[in-house]
PDB file of C-alpha atoms in Angstrom:
ATOM      1  CA  MET Q 118      -0.037   0.007  -0.022  1.00  0.00           C
ATOM      2  CA  TYR Q 119       1.282   3.442  -0.941  1.00  0.00           C
ATOM      3  CA  ALA Q 120       2.200   5.623   2.037  1.00  0.00           C
ATOM      4  CA  PRO Q 121       1.417   9.277   1.286  1.00  0.00           C
ATOM      5  CA  VAL Q 122       4.273  11.754   1.504  1.00  0.00           C
ATOM      6  CA  HIS Q 123       3.634  15.429   2.026  1.00  0.00           C
ATOM      7  CA  GLY Q 124       5.550  18.660   2.546  1.00  0.00           C
ATOM      8  CA  GLY Q 125       5.183  21.046   5.461  1.00  0.00           C
ATOM      9  CA  PRO Q 126       5.710  20.419   9.166  1.00  0.00           C
ATOM     10  CA  ASP Q 127       7.261  17.212  10.273  1.00  0.00           C
ATOM     11  CA  ALA Q 128       8.667  15.474  13.385  1.00  0.00           C
ATOM     12  CA  LEU Q 129      11.097  18.465  13.713  1.00  0.00           C
ATOM     13  CA  GLY Q 130       8.214  20.937  13.758  1.00  0.00           C
ATOM     14  CA  VAL Q 131       7.582  23.900  11.471  1.00  0.00           C
ATOM     15  CA  PRO Q 132      10.580  24.640   9.220  1.00  0.00           C
ATOM     16  CA  GLN Q 133      11.780  28.222   9.400  1.00  0.00           C
ATOM     17  CA  PHE Q 134      12.107  28.280   5.575  1.00  0.00           C
ATOM     18  CA  ASP Q 135       9.700  25.812   4.096  1.00  0.00           C
ATOM     19  CA  PHE Q 136      10.144  25.197   0.328  1.00  0.00           C
ATOM     20  CA  SER Q 137       8.367  21.914   0.573  1.00  0.00           C
ATOM     21  CA  THR Q 138       4.744  23.188   0.120  1.00  0.00           C
ATOM     22  CA  ASN Q 139       3.213  25.159  -2.790  1.00  0.00           C
ATOM     23  CA  SER Q 140       1.173  27.622  -0.596  1.00  0.00           C
ATOM     24  CA  ASN Q 141       1.163  31.284  -1.726  1.00  0.00           C
ATOM     25  CA  ALA Q 142       4.192  32.700   0.094  1.00  0.00           C
ATOM     26  CA  CYS Q 143       2.661  36.169  -0.040  1.00  0.00           C
ATOM     27  CA  GLY Q 144      -0.085  34.937   2.243  1.00  0.00           C
ATOM     28  CA  PRO Q 145      -2.067  34.793   4.224  1.00  0.00           C
ATOM     29  CA  CYS Q 146      -4.598  36.821   2.349  1.00  0.00           C
ATOM     30  CA  PRO Q 147      -5.641  39.484   4.914  1.00  0.00           C
ATOM     31  CA  HIS Q 148      -9.327  39.526   3.929  1.00  0.00           C
ATOM     32  CA  ALA Q 149      -9.609  35.717   4.110  1.00  0.00           C
ATOM     33  CA  LEU Q 150      -7.719  35.497   7.292  1.00  0.00           C
ATOM     34  CA  VAL Q 151     -10.076  37.997   9.061  1.00  0.00           C
ATOM     35  CA  ALA Q 152     -13.116  36.074   7.670  1.00  0.00           C
ATOM     36  CA  VAL Q 153     -11.800  32.827   9.171  1.00  0.00           C
ATOM     37  CA  GLN Q 154     -10.971  34.480  12.524  1.00  0.00           C
ATOM     38  CA  GLN Q 155     -14.486  35.938  12.730  1.00  0.00           C
ATOM     39  CA  ALA Q 156     -16.234  32.691  11.789  1.00  0.00           C
ATOM     40  CA  ASP Q 157     -18.922  31.638  14.248  1.00  0.00           C
ATOM     41  CA  ALA Q 158     -17.747  28.278  15.474  1.00  0.00           C
ATOM     42  CA  THR Q 159     -20.594  28.001  18.095  1.00  0.00           C
ATOM     43  CA  ARG Q 160     -23.094  26.784  15.502  1.00  0.00           C
ATOM     44  CA  TYR Q 161     -23.391  24.186  12.866  1.00  0.00           C
ATOM     45  CA  PRO Q 162     -23.160  25.389   9.257  1.00  0.00           C
ATOM     46  CA  ASN Q 163     -26.356  24.995   7.226  1.00  0.00           C
ATOM     47  CA  PRO Q 164     -26.129  21.271   6.333  1.00  0.00           C
ATOM     48  CA  GLN Q 165     -27.204  22.058   2.817  1.00  0.00           C
ATOM     49  CA  TYR Q 166     -24.714  24.946   2.451  1.00  0.00           C
ATOM     50  CA  THR Q 167     -27.338  26.787   0.273  1.00  0.00           C
ATOM     51  CA  ALA Q 168     -25.809  30.239   0.410  1.00  0.00           C
ATOM     52  CA  LEU Q 169     -22.239  28.998   0.038  1.00  0.00           C
ATOM     53  CA  LYS Q 170     -23.027  26.814  -3.032  1.00  0.00           C
ATOM     54  CA  GLU Q 171     -24.857  29.809  -4.643  1.00  0.00           C
ATOM     55  CA  GLN Q 172     -21.871  32.028  -3.978  1.00  0.00           C
ATOM     56  CA  LEU Q 173     -19.463  29.598  -5.467  1.00  0.00           C
ATOM     57  CA  ALA Q 174     -21.714  28.921  -8.495  1.00  0.00           C
ATOM     58  CA  ALA Q 175     -22.022  32.688  -9.181  1.00  0.00           C
ATOM     59  CA  PHE Q 176     -18.184  33.038  -8.916  1.00  0.00           C
ATOM     60  CA  HIS Q 177     -17.662  30.401 -11.561  1.00  0.00           C
ATOM     61  CA  GLY Q 178     -20.780  31.156 -13.599  1.00  0.00           C
ATOM     62  CA  VAL Q 179     -22.404  27.751 -13.286  1.00  0.00           C
ATOM     63  CA  ASP Q 180     -25.647  26.381 -11.869  1.00  0.00           C
ATOM     64  CA  ALA Q 181     -25.472  25.760  -8.082  1.00  0.00           C
ATOM     65  CA  ARG Q 182     -26.544  22.153  -8.592  1.00  0.00           C
ATOM     66  CA  ARG Q 183     -23.144  21.502 -10.038  1.00  0.00           C
ATOM     67  CA  ILE Q 184     -21.309  22.430  -6.859  1.00  0.00           C
ATOM     68  CA  VAL Q 185     -20.176  19.579  -4.600  1.00  0.00           C
ATOM     69  CA  LEU Q 186     -18.536  20.589  -1.344  1.00  0.00           C
ATOM     70  CA  ALA Q 187     -15.669  18.542   0.211  1.00  0.00           C
ATOM     71  CA  ALA Q 188     -13.862  18.573   3.411  1.00  0.00           C
ATOM     72  CA  SER Q 189     -10.528  18.836   1.431  1.00  0.00           C
ATOM     73  CA  ALA Q 190      -9.155  17.853  -1.976  1.00  0.00           C
ATOM     74  CA  SER Q 191      -7.940  14.578  -0.413  1.00  0.00           C
ATOM     75  CA  GLU Q 192     -11.418  13.843   0.936  1.00  0.00           C
ATOM     76  CA  PHE Q 193     -12.926  14.420  -2.453  1.00  0.00           C
ATOM     77  CA  ILE Q 194     -10.213  12.276  -4.102  1.00  0.00           C
ATOM     78  CA  HIS Q 195     -11.197   9.393  -1.858  1.00  0.00           C
ATOM     79  CA  ARG Q 196     -14.975   9.998  -2.298  1.00  0.00           C
ATOM     80  CA  ILE Q 197     -14.892   9.930  -6.093  1.00  0.00           C
ATOM     81  CA  SER Q 198     -12.513   6.921  -5.977  1.00  0.00           C
ATOM     82  CA  ALA Q 199     -15.032   5.145  -3.743  1.00  0.00           C
ATOM     83  CA  ALA Q 200     -17.743   5.875  -6.235  1.00  0.00           C
ATOM     84  CA  HIS Q 201     -15.622   4.090  -8.856  1.00  0.00           C
ATOM     85  CA  GLN Q 202     -14.447   1.292  -6.606  1.00  0.00           C
ATOM     86  CA  ARG Q 203     -13.120  -1.915  -8.298  1.00  0.00           C
ATOM     87  CA  GLN Q 204     -13.020  -0.128 -11.641  1.00  0.00           C
ATOM     88  CA  ARG Q 205      -9.963   1.217 -13.493  1.00  0.00           C
ATOM     89  CA  VAL Q 206      -8.104   4.445 -13.005  1.00  0.00           C
ATOM     90  CA  TYR Q 207      -5.784   6.519 -15.212  1.00  0.00           C
ATOM     91  CA  LEU Q 208      -2.985   8.321 -13.286  1.00  0.00           C
ATOM     92  CA  PRO Q 209      -0.582  10.781 -14.959  1.00  0.00           C
ATOM     93  CA  PRO Q 210       3.056   9.759 -15.037  1.00  0.00           C
ATOM     94  CA  HIS Q 211       3.930  12.221 -12.117  1.00  0.00           C
ATOM     95  CA  HIS Q 212       1.101  12.937  -9.843  1.00  0.00           C
ATOM     96  CA  TYR Q 213      -0.146  13.773  -6.315  1.00  0.00           C
ATOM     97  CA  GLY Q 214       0.277  10.727  -4.180  1.00  0.00           C
ATOM     98  CA  ASP Q 215      -3.344  10.737  -2.909  1.00  0.00           C
ATOM     99  CA  TYR Q 216      -4.642   9.762  -6.288  1.00  0.00           C
ATOM    100  CA  LEU Q 217      -2.784   6.453  -6.061  1.00  0.00           C
ATOM    101  CA  GLN Q 218      -3.534   5.989  -2.284  1.00  0.00           C
ATOM    102  CA  ALA Q 219      -7.188   6.439  -2.854  1.00  0.00           C
ATOM    103  CA  ALA Q 220      -7.125   4.110  -5.889  1.00  0.00           C
ATOM    104  CA  GLN Q 221      -5.428   1.407  -3.805  1.00  0.00           C
ATOM    105  CA  ALA Q 222      -7.850   1.944  -0.840  1.00  0.00           C
ATOM    106  CA  TRP Q 223     -10.923   1.451  -3.052  1.00  0.00           C
ATOM    107  CA  GLY Q 224      -9.524  -1.306  -5.362  1.00  0.00           C
ATOM    108  CA  LEU Q 225      -9.091   0.707  -8.569  1.00  0.00           C
ATOM    109  CA  ALA Q 226      -6.696  -0.911 -11.011  1.00  0.00           C
ATOM    110  CA  PRO Q 227      -4.269   1.454 -12.877  1.00  0.00           C
ATOM    111  CA  ALA Q 228      -4.933   1.468 -16.577  1.00  0.00           C
ATOM    112  CA  GLU Q 229      -4.289   3.415 -19.733  1.00  0.00           C
ATOM    113  CA  ALA Q 230      -6.661   6.263 -20.397  1.00  0.00           C
ATOM    114  CA  GLU Q 231      -8.752   4.450 -22.987  1.00  0.00           C
ATOM    115  CA  GLN Q 232      -9.459   1.586 -20.563  1.00  0.00           C
ATOM    116  CA  ALA Q 233     -10.117   3.592 -17.361  1.00  0.00           C
ATOM    117  CA  GLN Q 234     -13.430   4.770 -16.012  1.00  0.00           C
ATOM    118  CA  LEU Q 235     -11.884   7.359 -13.674  1.00  0.00           C
ATOM    119  CA  LEU Q 236      -9.076   9.655 -15.062  1.00  0.00           C
ATOM    120  CA  TRP Q 237      -6.972  12.145 -13.217  1.00  0.00           C
ATOM    121  CA  ALA Q 238      -5.338  15.308 -14.605  1.00  0.00           C
ATOM    122  CA  CYS Q 239      -3.822  18.342 -12.846  1.00  0.00           C
ATOM    123  CA  GLU Q 240      -2.916  21.681 -14.520  1.00  0.00           C
ATOM    124  CA  PRO Q 241      -0.483  23.247 -13.710  1.00  0.00           C
ATOM    125  CA  SER Q 242       0.643  19.828 -12.653  1.00  0.00           C
ATOM    126  CA  SER Q 243       2.281  18.754  -9.496  1.00  0.00           C
ATOM    127  CA  PRO Q 244       5.243  18.350  -9.091  1.00  0.00           C
ATOM    128  CA  LEU Q 245       6.254  19.858 -12.350  1.00  0.00           C
ATOM    129  CA  GLY Q 246       3.975  22.854 -12.646  1.00  0.00           C
ATOM    130  CA  GLN Q 247       3.449  22.189 -16.315  1.00  0.00           C
ATOM    131  CA  ALA Q 248       0.544  21.693 -18.686  1.00  0.00           C
ATOM    132  CA  HIS Q 249      -0.946  18.207 -18.854  1.00  0.00           C
ATOM    133  CA  ALA Q 250       0.266  16.916 -22.187  1.00  0.00           C
ATOM    134  CA  GLY Q 251      -2.505  16.055 -24.588  1.00  0.00           C
ATOM    135  CA  LEU Q 252      -5.284  17.077 -22.200  1.00  0.00           C
ATOM    136  CA  PRO Q 253      -7.633  18.578 -24.845  1.00  0.00           C
ATOM    137  CA  ALA Q 254      -7.505  15.396 -26.901  1.00  0.00           C
ATOM    138  CA  LEU Q 255      -8.018  13.340 -23.800  1.00  0.00           C
ATOM    139  CA  VAL Q 256     -11.133  15.257 -22.927  1.00  0.00           C
ATOM    140  CA  ASP Q 257     -12.451  15.193 -26.483  1.00  0.00           C
ATOM    141  CA  SER Q 258     -12.144  11.385 -26.431  1.00  0.00           C
ATOM    142  CA  LEU Q 259     -14.000  10.765 -23.194  1.00  0.00           C
ATOM    143  CA  ARG Q 260     -16.752   8.196 -23.453  1.00  0.00           C
ATOM    144  CA  ALA Q 261     -20.045   8.315 -21.555  1.00  0.00           C
ATOM    145  CA  ASP Q 262     -18.761   5.782 -19.035  1.00  0.00           C
ATOM    146  CA  GLN Q 263     -15.637   7.804 -18.250  1.00  0.00           C
ATOM    147  CA  GLN Q 264     -15.127  10.666 -15.767  1.00  0.00           C
ATOM    148  CA  LEU Q 265     -12.078  12.941 -15.785  1.00  0.00           C
ATOM    149  CA  VAL Q 266     -11.179  15.002 -12.674  1.00  0.00           C
ATOM    150  CA  LEU Q 267      -9.132  18.086 -13.322  1.00  0.00           C
ATOM    151  CA  ASP Q 268      -7.226  19.071 -10.194  1.00  0.00           C
ATOM    152  CA  CYS Q 269      -7.259  22.892 -10.228  1.00  0.00           C
ATOM    153  CA  ALA Q 270      -5.299  23.378  -7.011  1.00  0.00           C
ATOM    154  CA  TYR Q 271      -2.594  25.394  -8.767  1.00  0.00           C
ATOM    155  CA  ALA Q 272      -4.716  27.143 -11.446  1.00  0.00           C
ATOM    156  CA  PRO Q 273      -5.040  30.303  -9.305  1.00  0.00           C
ATOM    157  CA  LEU Q 274      -1.254  30.275  -8.799  1.00  0.00           C
ATOM    158  CA  ARG Q 275      -0.368  30.105 -12.500  1.00  0.00           C
ATOM    159  CA  LEU Q 276       2.405  32.638 -13.215  1.00  0.00           C
ATOM    160  CA  GLU Q 277       2.637  32.107 -17.025  1.00  0.00           C
ATOM    161  CA  GLY Q 278       1.033  30.130 -19.775  1.00  0.00           C
ATOM    162  CA  ARG Q 279      -2.682  29.385 -19.967  1.00  0.00           C
ATOM    163  CA  ALA Q 280      -5.199  26.676 -19.420  1.00  0.00           C
ATOM    164  CA  SER Q 281      -5.318  23.906 -22.109  1.00  0.00           C
ATOM    165  CA  LEU Q 282      -8.993  23.426 -22.127  1.00  0.00           C
ATOM    166  CA  ASP Q 283     -11.583  25.775 -23.645  1.00  0.00           C
ATOM    167  CA  ALA Q 284     -14.942  26.441 -21.970  1.00  0.00           C
ATOM    168  CA  ALA Q 285     -16.759  23.660 -23.722  1.00  0.00           C
ATOM    169  CA  GLN Q 286     -14.033  21.112 -22.779  1.00  0.00           C
ATOM    170  CA  THR Q 287     -13.933  22.366 -19.204  1.00  0.00           C
ATOM    171  CA  ASP Q 288     -17.690  21.648 -18.916  1.00  0.00           C
ATOM    172  CA  ARG Q 289     -17.036  18.011 -19.717  1.00  0.00           C
ATOM    173  CA  VAL Q 290     -14.808  17.309 -16.730  1.00  0.00           C
ATOM    174  CA  TRP Q 291     -14.863  17.532 -12.856  1.00  0.00           C
ATOM    175  CA  GLN Q 292     -13.077  20.561 -11.590  1.00  0.00           C
ATOM    176  CA  MET Q 293     -11.622  20.199  -8.141  1.00  0.00           C
ATOM    177  CA  TRP Q 294     -10.759  23.461  -6.332  1.00  0.00           C
ATOM    178  CA  THR Q 295      -8.770  24.066  -3.169  1.00  0.00           C
ATOM    179  CA  PRO Q 296      -8.381  27.781  -2.582  1.00  0.00           C
ATOM    180  CA  ASN Q 297      -6.450  27.483   0.688  1.00  0.00           C
ATOM    181  CA  LYS Q 298      -3.160  27.235  -1.258  1.00  0.00           C
ATOM    182  CA  ALA Q 299      -3.819  30.435  -3.260  1.00  0.00           C
ATOM    183  CA  LEU Q 300      -4.923  32.278  -0.144  1.00  0.00           C
ATOM    184  CA  GLY Q 301      -1.939  31.118   1.943  1.00  0.00           C
ATOM    185  CA  LEU Q 302      -4.164  29.347   4.499  1.00  0.00           C
ATOM    186  CA  THR Q 303      -3.452  25.700   4.002  1.00  0.00           C
ATOM    187  CA  GLY Q 304      -4.325  24.873   7.635  1.00  0.00           C
ATOM    188  CA  ILE Q 305      -8.029  25.519   6.787  1.00  0.00           C
ATOM    189  CA  ARG Q 306      -9.278  22.347   5.160  1.00  0.00           C
ATOM    190  CA  ALA Q 307     -12.038  23.079   2.691  1.00  0.00           C
ATOM    191  CA  ALA Q 308     -12.605  22.357  -1.028  1.00  0.00           C
ATOM    192  CA  TYR Q 309     -15.312  21.981  -3.712  1.00  0.00           C
ATOM    193  CA  ALA Q 310     -15.815  20.429  -7.069  1.00  0.00           C
ATOM    194  CA  ILE Q 311     -17.752  21.577 -10.101  1.00  0.00           C
ATOM    195  CA  ALA Q 312     -19.497  18.680 -11.754  1.00  0.00           C
ATOM    196  CA  PRO Q 313     -19.450  18.244 -15.548  1.00  0.00           C
ATOM    197  CA  LEU Q 314     -22.467  19.761 -17.293  1.00  0.00           C
ATOM    198  CA  GLY Q 315     -25.405  17.428 -17.013  1.00  0.00           C
ATOM    199  CA  ALA Q 316     -23.612  14.941 -14.718  1.00  0.00           C
ATOM    200  CA  ASP Q 317     -25.429  12.938 -12.107  1.00  0.00           C
ATOM    201  CA  THR Q 318     -23.940  13.879  -8.656  1.00  0.00           C
ATOM    202  CA  ALA Q 319     -26.231  11.627  -6.571  1.00  0.00           C
ATOM    203  CA  ALA Q 320     -23.646   8.938  -5.916  1.00  0.00           C
ATOM    204  CA  LEU Q 321     -21.060  11.463  -4.698  1.00  0.00           C
ATOM    205  CA  ARG Q 322     -23.650  13.203  -2.463  1.00  0.00           C
ATOM    206  CA  ALA Q 323     -24.765   9.935  -0.992  1.00  0.00           C
ATOM    207  CA  LEU Q 324     -21.115   9.171   0.036  1.00  0.00           C
ATOM    208  CA  CYS Q 325     -20.658  12.582   1.641  1.00  0.00           C
ATOM    209  CA  PRO Q 326     -20.696  12.726   5.459  1.00  0.00           C
ATOM    210  CA  SER Q 327     -22.877  15.386   7.108  1.00  0.00           C
ATOM    211  CA  TRP Q 328     -21.334  18.912   7.430  1.00  0.00           C
ATOM    212  CA  PRO Q 329     -18.078  18.131   5.375  1.00  0.00           C
ATOM    213  CA  VAL Q 330     -17.021  21.746   5.775  1.00  0.00           C
ATOM    214  CA  GLY Q 331     -16.922  23.469   9.160  1.00  0.00           C
ATOM    215  CA  ALA Q 332     -17.570  27.107   9.960  1.00  0.00           C
ATOM    216  CA  HIS Q 333     -13.916  28.192   9.268  1.00  0.00           C
ATOM    217  CA  GLY Q 334     -13.943  26.363   5.957  1.00  0.00           C
ATOM    218  CA  VAL Q 335     -17.205  28.037   4.965  1.00  0.00           C
ATOM    219  CA  ALA Q 336     -15.632  31.423   5.837  1.00  0.00           C
ATOM    220  CA  LEU Q 337     -12.597  30.601   3.696  1.00  0.00           C
ATOM    221  CA  LEU Q 338     -14.652  29.617   0.658  1.00  0.00           C
ATOM    222  CA  GLN Q 339     -16.879  32.603   0.929  1.00  0.00           C
ATOM    223  CA  ALA Q 340     -13.897  34.985   1.198  1.00  0.00           C
ATOM    224  CA  TRP Q 341     -12.366  33.256  -1.827  1.00  0.00           C
ATOM    225  CA  CYS Q 342     -15.294  34.326  -4.007  1.00  0.00           C
ATOM    226  CA  GLU Q 343     -15.126  38.108  -2.927  1.00  0.00           C
ATOM    227  CA  PRO Q 344     -13.397  40.740  -4.994  1.00  0.00           C
ATOM    228  CA  THR Q 345     -11.142  41.858  -2.240  1.00  0.00           C
ATOM    229  CA  SER Q 346      -9.462  38.340  -2.064  1.00  0.00           C
ATOM    230  CA  GLN Q 347      -9.199  38.110  -5.834  1.00  0.00           C
ATOM    231  CA  GLN Q 348      -7.575  41.497  -6.033  1.00  0.00           C
ATOM    232  CA  TRP Q 349      -5.018  40.516  -3.380  1.00  0.00           C
ATOM    233  CA  LEU Q 350      -4.377  37.270  -5.293  1.00  0.00           C
ATOM    234  CA  ALA Q 351      -3.718  39.100  -8.508  1.00  0.00           C
ATOM    235  CA  GLN Q 352      -1.268  41.434  -6.801  1.00  0.00           C
ATOM    236  CA  SER Q 353       0.554  38.484  -5.141  1.00  0.00           C
ATOM    237  CA  LEU Q 354       1.155  36.814  -8.490  1.00  0.00           C
ATOM    238  CA  VAL Q 355       3.133  39.919  -9.573  1.00  0.00           C
ATOM    239  CA  THR Q 356       5.345  39.493  -6.472  1.00  0.00           C
ATOM    240  CA  LEU Q 357       5.644  35.736  -6.965  1.00  0.00           C
ATOM    241  CA  ARG Q 358       6.835  36.198 -10.467  1.00  0.00           C
ATOM    242  CA  GLU Q 359       9.684  38.388  -9.250  1.00  0.00           C
ATOM    243  CA  TRP Q 360      10.605  35.986  -6.475  1.00  0.00           C
ATOM    244  CA  LYS Q 361      10.487  32.963  -8.803  1.00  0.00           C
ATOM    245  CA  ALA Q 362      12.782  34.649 -11.347  1.00  0.00           C
ATOM    246  CA  ARG Q 363      15.318  35.433  -8.532  1.00  0.00           C
ATOM    247  CA  GLN Q 364      14.952  31.844  -7.102  1.00  0.00           C
ATOM    248  CA  LEU Q 365      15.649  30.246 -10.445  1.00  0.00           C
ATOM    249  CA  ILE Q 366      18.820  32.288 -10.907  1.00  0.00           C
ATOM    250  CA  LEU Q 367      19.924  31.310  -7.446  1.00  0.00           C
ATOM    251  CA  CYS Q 368      19.390  27.610  -8.006  1.00  0.00           C
ATOM    252  CA  ARG Q 369      21.237  27.730 -11.413  1.00  0.00           C
ATOM    253  CA  THR Q 370      24.062  29.608  -9.742  1.00  0.00           C
ATOM    254  CA  LEU Q 371      24.264  26.696  -7.237  1.00  0.00           C
ATOM    255  CA  GLY Q 372      24.641  24.343 -10.250  1.00  0.00           C
ATOM    256  CA  TRP Q 373      21.154  22.983 -10.034  1.00  0.00           C
ATOM    257  CA  GLU Q 374      19.200  21.858 -13.213  1.00  0.00           C
ATOM    258  CA  CYS Q 375      15.803  23.545 -13.105  1.00  0.00           C
ATOM    259  CA  LEU Q 376      12.839  22.228 -15.043  1.00  0.00           C
ATOM    260  CA  PRO Q 377      10.290  24.567 -16.665  1.00  0.00           C
ATOM    261  CA  SER Q 378       7.118  25.415 -14.733  1.00  0.00           C
ATOM    262  CA  ASP Q 379       4.170  27.692 -15.174  1.00  0.00           C
ATOM    263  CA  ALA Q 380       3.331  27.834 -11.427  1.00  0.00           C
ATOM    264  CA  ASN Q 381       4.654  29.163  -8.103  1.00  0.00           C
ATOM    265  CA  PHE Q 382       6.975  26.082  -7.794  1.00  0.00           C
ATOM    266  CA  PHE Q 383       9.337  24.103  -9.888  1.00  0.00           C
ATOM    267  CA  CYS Q 384      11.491  20.939  -9.797  1.00  0.00           C
ATOM    268  CA  ALA Q 385      15.278  21.034  -9.761  1.00  0.00           C
ATOM    269  CA  ARG Q 386      18.015  18.518  -9.625  1.00  0.00           C
ATOM    270  CA  PRO Q 387      20.771  19.584  -7.150  1.00  0.00           C
ATOM    271  CA  SER Q 388      24.317  18.840  -8.176  1.00  0.00           C
ATOM    272  CA  GLY Q 389      26.002  15.775  -6.619  1.00  0.00           C
ATOM    273  CA  ASP Q 390      24.633  12.336  -5.669  1.00  0.00           C
ATOM    274  CA  ASP Q 391      23.993  12.748  -2.005  1.00  0.00           C
ATOM    275  CA  LEU Q 392      20.514  14.225  -2.170  1.00  0.00           C
ATOM    276  CA  PRO Q 393      19.082  12.518   1.032  1.00  0.00           C
ATOM    277  CA  GLN Q 394      22.096  13.626   3.025  1.00  0.00           C
ATOM    278  CA  ARG Q 395      21.832  17.137   1.660  1.00  0.00           C
ATOM    279  CA  LEU Q 396      18.163  17.436   2.503  1.00  0.00           C
ATOM    280  CA  GLN Q 397      18.832  16.225   6.052  1.00  0.00           C
ATOM    281  CA  HIS Q 398      21.635  18.759   6.295  1.00  0.00           C
ATOM    282  CA  LEU Q 399      19.303  21.593   5.149  1.00  0.00           C
ATOM    283  CA  ARG Q 400      16.422  20.484   7.387  1.00  0.00           C
ATOM    284  CA  ALA Q 401      18.711  20.637  10.468  1.00  0.00           C
ATOM    285  CA  ARG Q 402      19.280  24.328   9.524  1.00  0.00           C
ATOM    286  CA  GLY Q 403      15.567  25.024   9.362  1.00  0.00           C
ATOM    287  CA  ILE Q 404      15.291  24.636   5.490  1.00  0.00           C
ATOM    288  CA  LYS Q 405      12.974  22.036   4.055  1.00  0.00           C
ATOM    289  CA  LEU Q 406      12.737  20.969   0.379  1.00  0.00           C
ATOM    290  CA  ARG Q 407      10.332  18.346  -1.029  1.00  0.00           C
ATOM    291  CA  ASP Q 408      12.127  15.204  -2.257  1.00  0.00           C
ATOM    292  CA  ALA Q 409      10.346  14.429  -5.607  1.00  0.00           C
ATOM    293  CA  THR Q 410      11.110  10.681  -5.464  1.00  0.00           C
ATOM    294  CA  SER Q 411       7.574   9.975  -4.446  1.00  0.00           C
ATOM    295  CA  PHE Q 412       6.405  11.729  -7.605  1.00  0.00           C
ATOM    296  CA  GLY Q 413       8.508   9.470  -9.745  1.00  0.00           C
ATOM    297  CA  LEU Q 414      11.405  11.920 -10.096  1.00  0.00           C
ATOM    298  CA  PRO Q 415      14.316  10.538  -8.035  1.00  0.00           C
ATOM    299  CA  GLY Q 416      17.196  12.960  -7.722  1.00  0.00           C
ATOM    300  CA  TYR Q 417      14.951  16.010  -7.954  1.00  0.00           C
ATOM    301  CA  VAL Q 418      13.446  18.237  -5.390  1.00  0.00           C
ATOM    302  CA  ARG Q 419      10.283  20.452  -5.675  1.00  0.00           C
ATOM    303  CA  LEU Q 420      10.682  24.052  -4.437  1.00  0.00           C
ATOM    304  CA  GLY Q 421       7.872  26.394  -3.744  1.00  0.00           C
ATOM    305  CA  VAL Q 422       8.790  30.000  -4.486  1.00  0.00           C
ATOM    306  CA  LEU Q 423       9.677  31.825  -1.268  1.00  0.00           C
ATOM    307  CA  PRO Q 424      10.775  35.448  -0.479  1.00  0.00           C
ATOM    308  CA  PRO Q 425      14.377  36.584  -0.919  1.00  0.00           C
ATOM    309  CA  LEU Q 426      15.234  36.108   2.752  1.00  0.00           C
ATOM    310  CA  ALA Q 427      14.414  32.336   2.497  1.00  0.00           C
ATOM    311  CA  GLN Q 428      16.242  32.028  -0.748  1.00  0.00           C
ATOM    312  CA  ASP Q 429      19.463  33.602   0.675  1.00  0.00           C
ATOM    313  CA  ALA Q 430      19.209  31.189   3.605  1.00  0.00           C
ATOM    314  CA  LEU Q 431      19.136  28.273   1.084  1.00  0.00           C
ATOM    315  CA  ALA Q 432      22.152  29.727  -0.735  1.00  0.00           C
ATOM    316  CA  SER Q 433      24.086  30.082   2.489  1.00  0.00           C
ATOM    317  CA  ALA Q 434      23.288  26.670   3.806  1.00  0.00           C
ATOM    318  CA  GLY Q 435      23.514  24.777   0.532  1.00  0.00           C
TER     319      GLY Q 435
END
């Protein structure tokens, strides 16, 4: 059974300079943070989440009946995998480990795209931050018995390039959204999916526990839809582009091979053959990088873009 690997805090606590996650390093978004802090945790949310679904639907310009709330992206990954249990699943060559973990837990057999009933895509992808190769053709070839989930976790953090799918193609897939990364508030677990146009969501709703999103998650998702948060996000992308350009130069100066990426993170191969020892050395100095071996990229690390102070610490400790 696959054991999931994640970035962020570990047995040593919270890293001082954490390159191992892809959260927006300009965060937290002030407007969203205040909304979360002011959330009323003394009462249950509306179990139907009527107002929240309408707000999310208006934000995306879709019918509210297409909105499916989730406790987190990982929860939705497991729920939609459960709905396809004992079928076949297509996984991208390099992908978020929870896709595989959920597939194994629910007995889905990995298969090529044409044989699978559940298909996964992520754009910008993780760990590479690149477009999903051949995604438009893959969507155009979907059969009635197939469902493709497009992980949109990093779409709001795209620093260059553009989405591969047009509006009509996007309406044919599940879109899974996790705004906590873009808002710099990854400790708040809340997500949602937009069902394909005309899709039957009854099975997924039946598998959903009561109140999947708590009061703080509701506040986060509501703040996500508001212009103040979106304006802050747009401004943060300008800063992230500047920081990313500087971080790429620094890594190349260290002799690291950097792979192309459209997002606020990228993969790099450090020089030398002692990567585990180097990562341990850096972690002891308060710097954490994400080993990309679990993504199928041995010898590489994934680095979220951080401010110059963190970059200079990496250069000094490296």
